[in-house]
Structure formats: structure tokens, C-alpha cells
Coordinates of C-alpha atoms in Angstrom, one line a residue:
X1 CA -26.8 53.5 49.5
X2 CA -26.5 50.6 48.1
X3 CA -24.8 49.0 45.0
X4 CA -26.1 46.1 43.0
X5 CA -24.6 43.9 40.9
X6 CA -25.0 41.2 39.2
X7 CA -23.1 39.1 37.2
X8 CA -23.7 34.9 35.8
X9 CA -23.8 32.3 37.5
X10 CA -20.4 30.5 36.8
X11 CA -20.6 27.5 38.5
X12 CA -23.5 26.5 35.7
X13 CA -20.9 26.9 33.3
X14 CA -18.0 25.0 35.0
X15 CA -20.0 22.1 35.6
X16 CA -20.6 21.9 32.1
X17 CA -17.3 22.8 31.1
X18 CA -14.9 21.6 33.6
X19 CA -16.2 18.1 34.3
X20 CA -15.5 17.1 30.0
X21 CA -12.5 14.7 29.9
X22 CA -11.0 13.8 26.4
X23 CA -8.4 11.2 26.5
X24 CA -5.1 12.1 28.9
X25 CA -4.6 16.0 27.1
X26 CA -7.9 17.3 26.1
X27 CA -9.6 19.7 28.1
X28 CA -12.3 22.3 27.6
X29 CA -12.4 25.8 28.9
X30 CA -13.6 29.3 28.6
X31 CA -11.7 32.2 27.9
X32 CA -13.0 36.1 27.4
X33 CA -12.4 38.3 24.9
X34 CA -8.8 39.4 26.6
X35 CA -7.7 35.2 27.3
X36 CA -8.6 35.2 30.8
X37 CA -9.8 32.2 31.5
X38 CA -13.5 31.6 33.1
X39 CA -13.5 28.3 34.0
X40 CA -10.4 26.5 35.7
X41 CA -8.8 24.6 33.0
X42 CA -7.8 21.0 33.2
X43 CA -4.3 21.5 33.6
X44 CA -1.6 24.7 32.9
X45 CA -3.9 27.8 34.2
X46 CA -6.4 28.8 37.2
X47 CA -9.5 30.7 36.6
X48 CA -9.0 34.2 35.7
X49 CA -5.5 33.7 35.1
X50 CA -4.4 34.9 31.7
X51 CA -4.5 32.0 29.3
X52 CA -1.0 31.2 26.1
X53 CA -4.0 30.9 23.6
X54 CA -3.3 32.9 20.6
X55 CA -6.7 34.8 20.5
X56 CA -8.1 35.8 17.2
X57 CA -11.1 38.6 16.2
X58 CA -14.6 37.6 16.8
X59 CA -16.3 35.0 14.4
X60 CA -19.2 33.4 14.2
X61 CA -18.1 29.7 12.9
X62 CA -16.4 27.6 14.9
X63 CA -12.9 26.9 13.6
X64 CA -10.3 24.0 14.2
X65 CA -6.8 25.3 14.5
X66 CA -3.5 23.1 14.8
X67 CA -1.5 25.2 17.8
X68 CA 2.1 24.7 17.4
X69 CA 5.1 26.6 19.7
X70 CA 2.4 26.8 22.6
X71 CA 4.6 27.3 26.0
X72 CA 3.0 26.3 29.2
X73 CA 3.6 28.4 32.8
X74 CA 7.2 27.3 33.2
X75 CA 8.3 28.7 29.5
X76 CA 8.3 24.4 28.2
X77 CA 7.2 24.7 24.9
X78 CA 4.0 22.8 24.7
X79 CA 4.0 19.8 22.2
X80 CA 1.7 20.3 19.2
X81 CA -2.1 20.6 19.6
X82 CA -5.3 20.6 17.4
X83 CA -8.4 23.4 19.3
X84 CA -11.6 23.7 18.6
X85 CA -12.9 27.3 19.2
X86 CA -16.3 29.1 19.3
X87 CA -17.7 32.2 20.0
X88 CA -20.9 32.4 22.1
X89 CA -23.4 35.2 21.9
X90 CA -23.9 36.2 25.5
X91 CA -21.9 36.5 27.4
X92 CA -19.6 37.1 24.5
X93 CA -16.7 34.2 25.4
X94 CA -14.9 31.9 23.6
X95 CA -15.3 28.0 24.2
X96 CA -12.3 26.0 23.5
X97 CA -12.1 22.5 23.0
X98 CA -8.2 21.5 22.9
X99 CA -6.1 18.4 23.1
X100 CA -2.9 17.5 22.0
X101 CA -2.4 16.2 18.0
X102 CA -0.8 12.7 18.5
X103 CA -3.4 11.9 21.0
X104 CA -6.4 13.0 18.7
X105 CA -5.4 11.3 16.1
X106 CA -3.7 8.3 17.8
X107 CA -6.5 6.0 16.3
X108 CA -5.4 7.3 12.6
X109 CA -1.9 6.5 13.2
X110 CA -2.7 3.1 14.2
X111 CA -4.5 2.5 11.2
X112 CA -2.4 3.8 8.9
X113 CA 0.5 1.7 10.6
X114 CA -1.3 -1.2 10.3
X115 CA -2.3 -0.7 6.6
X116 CA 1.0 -0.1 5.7
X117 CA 2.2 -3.5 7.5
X118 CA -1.1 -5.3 5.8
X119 CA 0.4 -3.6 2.4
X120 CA 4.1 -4.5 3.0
X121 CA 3.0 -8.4 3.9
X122 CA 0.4 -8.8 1.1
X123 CA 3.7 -7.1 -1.1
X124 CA 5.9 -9.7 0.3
X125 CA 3.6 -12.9 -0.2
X126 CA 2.8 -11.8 -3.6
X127 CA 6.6 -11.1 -4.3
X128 CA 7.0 -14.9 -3.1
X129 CA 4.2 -16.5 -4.6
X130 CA 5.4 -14.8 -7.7
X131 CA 8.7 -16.3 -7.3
X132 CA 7.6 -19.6 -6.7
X133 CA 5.2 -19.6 -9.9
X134 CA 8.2 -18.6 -12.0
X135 CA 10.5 -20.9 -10.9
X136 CA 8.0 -23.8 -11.5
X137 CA 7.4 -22.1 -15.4
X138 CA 11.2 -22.2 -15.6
X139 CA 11.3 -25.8 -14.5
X140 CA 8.2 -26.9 -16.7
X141 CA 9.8 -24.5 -19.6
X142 CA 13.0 -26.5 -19.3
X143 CA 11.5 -29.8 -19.3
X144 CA 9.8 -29.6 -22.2
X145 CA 12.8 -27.8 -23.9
X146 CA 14.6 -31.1 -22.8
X147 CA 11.9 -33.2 -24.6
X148 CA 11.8 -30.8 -27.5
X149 CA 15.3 -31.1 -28.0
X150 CA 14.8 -35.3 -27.3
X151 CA 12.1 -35.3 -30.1
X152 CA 14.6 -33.7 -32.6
X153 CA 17.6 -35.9 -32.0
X154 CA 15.0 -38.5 -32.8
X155 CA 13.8 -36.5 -36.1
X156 CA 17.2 -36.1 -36.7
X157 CA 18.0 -39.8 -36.3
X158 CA 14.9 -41.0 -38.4
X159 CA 16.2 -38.3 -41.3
X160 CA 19.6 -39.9 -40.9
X161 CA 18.1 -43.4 -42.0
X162 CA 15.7 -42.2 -44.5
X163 CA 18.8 -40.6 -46.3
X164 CA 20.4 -43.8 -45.7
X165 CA 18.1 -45.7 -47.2
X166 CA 17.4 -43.3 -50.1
X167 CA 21.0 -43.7 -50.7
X168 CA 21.1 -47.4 -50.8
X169 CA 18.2 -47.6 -52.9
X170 CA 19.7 -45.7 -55.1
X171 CA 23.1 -47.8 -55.2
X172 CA 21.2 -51.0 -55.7
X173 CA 19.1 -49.4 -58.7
X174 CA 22.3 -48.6 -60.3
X175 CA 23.7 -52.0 -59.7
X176 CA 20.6 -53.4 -61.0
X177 CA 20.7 -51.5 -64.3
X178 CA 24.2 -53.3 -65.7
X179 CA 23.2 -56.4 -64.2
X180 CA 20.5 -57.1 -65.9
X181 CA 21.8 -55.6 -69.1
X182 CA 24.5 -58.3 -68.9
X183 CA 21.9 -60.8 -67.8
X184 CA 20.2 -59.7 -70.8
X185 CA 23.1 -59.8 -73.1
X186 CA 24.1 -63.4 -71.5
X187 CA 20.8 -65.0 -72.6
X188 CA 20.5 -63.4 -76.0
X189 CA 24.1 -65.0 -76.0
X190 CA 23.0 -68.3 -75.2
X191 CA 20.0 -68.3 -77.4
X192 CA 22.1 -67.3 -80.2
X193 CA 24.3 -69.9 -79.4
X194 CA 21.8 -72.7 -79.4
X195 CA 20.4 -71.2 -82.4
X196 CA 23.7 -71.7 -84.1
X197 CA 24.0 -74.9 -82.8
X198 CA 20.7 -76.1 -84.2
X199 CA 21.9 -75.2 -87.5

């Protein structure tokens, strides 16, 4: 008698699955539906060793999950990681594309570091510029304050002379006035007096 069996041909699978390299951490395996693995992972696991993926139901999307509290084969807890995971129809396995969170987004990080030190310089340089333009509006401000405040002492000055001469102008008229009434009176005198004189 004789038994036949067959089964897939994993080695077309691990060449596709086994050879993918992302970054330092990432790594790409298959797991069955009980988390034994199919293909050797990249590190932490041998094939058909049971895998520390948290296994979900059967779903037809694929689904990114952020794995945190993951422990590897010596009980280390694992630091956090962001998996891809999907289903495939036949044989009914699940691919999982995982690498660890700071790596993946590594490139983000940097960015966002370097925005926020483009942000904090472009803050600085305007806080300076800004301080220089004030000071030179103070300065400007002050200077023609200064000249303002030259122009009135002049005004004030010219207002001190006009009065002055308003007032002397009036003194004179009001010597004026008598002084001619008596030089007035001092001719009428001396015509009278020649008149009489005459006679």
C-alpha cells in the first residue's frame, strides 16, 4: 500500500518571503492560522516554531496594527512595532509584514525635528529683527521728540518777544498820547502868546 501526500512547495514561498529586507528590524514572514510560523523569520523564531504574534479571526482587508508589550524567546519585552497583516486565500495563511515603530518612521521624526528647529530659528530671527526695528523707531521716535520739543522752545521764545513787543508798543502809545497833548497845549500856548503879543 501506499500513502500519498502532498503538500506546497514552501521553498517558492520562502524565496519570496524570506529574502525581503526592510531597514535593520523589518522582516516578513508567514504564519497559519494557529501562529506557527511557515517561513523562517528574520530574527526571534524558526520555521514551525510557534510565533508571540497576537493572532486575530480571519479578514479579508489587510490591516496595520501598532504591536506593543511583544516579548521575544528569552521573555525581553520587545520594543514597540507597527505590522502589516493579510490573509491569503489558499493556503489560508497570514502574511505579515513587521518592523519596529522608530525605525519606520525614523524619516518622520527627522523631519519633524528639523521643522521644529527651522520654526524655532525663523522664531528667533524674527524675534531679533523685531527688536532691532523697534529700537531704531524708539531712537527715530526720540529724535524727533527732541526736535519737537527744540521747535517749541523756539515758538515759545518767538511768543515771548511778540508779547514783548506788544507790550512795548503799547507803553510807547500811552506815552505818546500825553505827549503830544502837552505838545499840543505848548503850541496853542505859544501862539496865544504871540497873538497877545501882536496886540
Amino acid at each position: 500500500k501506499w500513502i500519498l501526500r502532498a503538500t506546497i512547495h514552501t521553498e517558492s514561498f520562502r524565496s519570496l518571503v524570506e529574502n525581503v529586507r526592510i531597514g535593520k528590524t523589518g522582516q516578513v514572514y508567514l504564519l497559519n492560522a494557529e501562529g506557527v510560523f511557515q517561513t523562517s523569520p528574520r530574527v526571534n523564531g524558526a520555521i514551525m516554531d510557534r510565533s508571540s504574534y497576537p493572532m486575530e479571526p480571519y479578514h479579508e482587508e489587510p490591516r496595520i496594527r501598532t504591536l506593543e508589550g511583544l516579548k521575544d524567546a528569552q521573555g525581553q519585552e520587545r520594543p514597540r512595532q507597527i505590522a502589516c497583516e493579510a490573509w491569503l486565500q489558499s493556503p489560508r495563511w497570514l502574511l505579515v509584514v513587521k518592523q519596529d515603530y522608530d525605525e519606520a518612521f525614523a524619516d518622520v521624526n527627522h523631519a519633524n525635528t528639523w521643522t521644529l528647529v527651522f520654526l524655532h530659528l525663523s522664531a528667533a530671527s524674527i524675534l531679533v529683527v523685531t527688536v532691532f526695528i523697534t529700537r531704531h523707531m524708539i531712537t527715530s521716535i526720540k529724535r524727533r521728540d527732541a526736535e519737537a520739543d527744540r521747535l517749541n522752545q523756539q515758538l515759545l521764545q518767538a511768543g515771548k518777544l511778540a508779547s514783548i513787543g506788544e507790550l512795548s508798543a503799547g507803553v510807547a502809545h500811552e506815552i505818546n498820547n500825553p505827549l503830544a497833548i502837552i505838545l499840543t497845549e505848548r503850541q496853542l500856548l505859544l501862539d496865544a502868546a504871540a497873538q497877545t503879543t501882536i496886540t
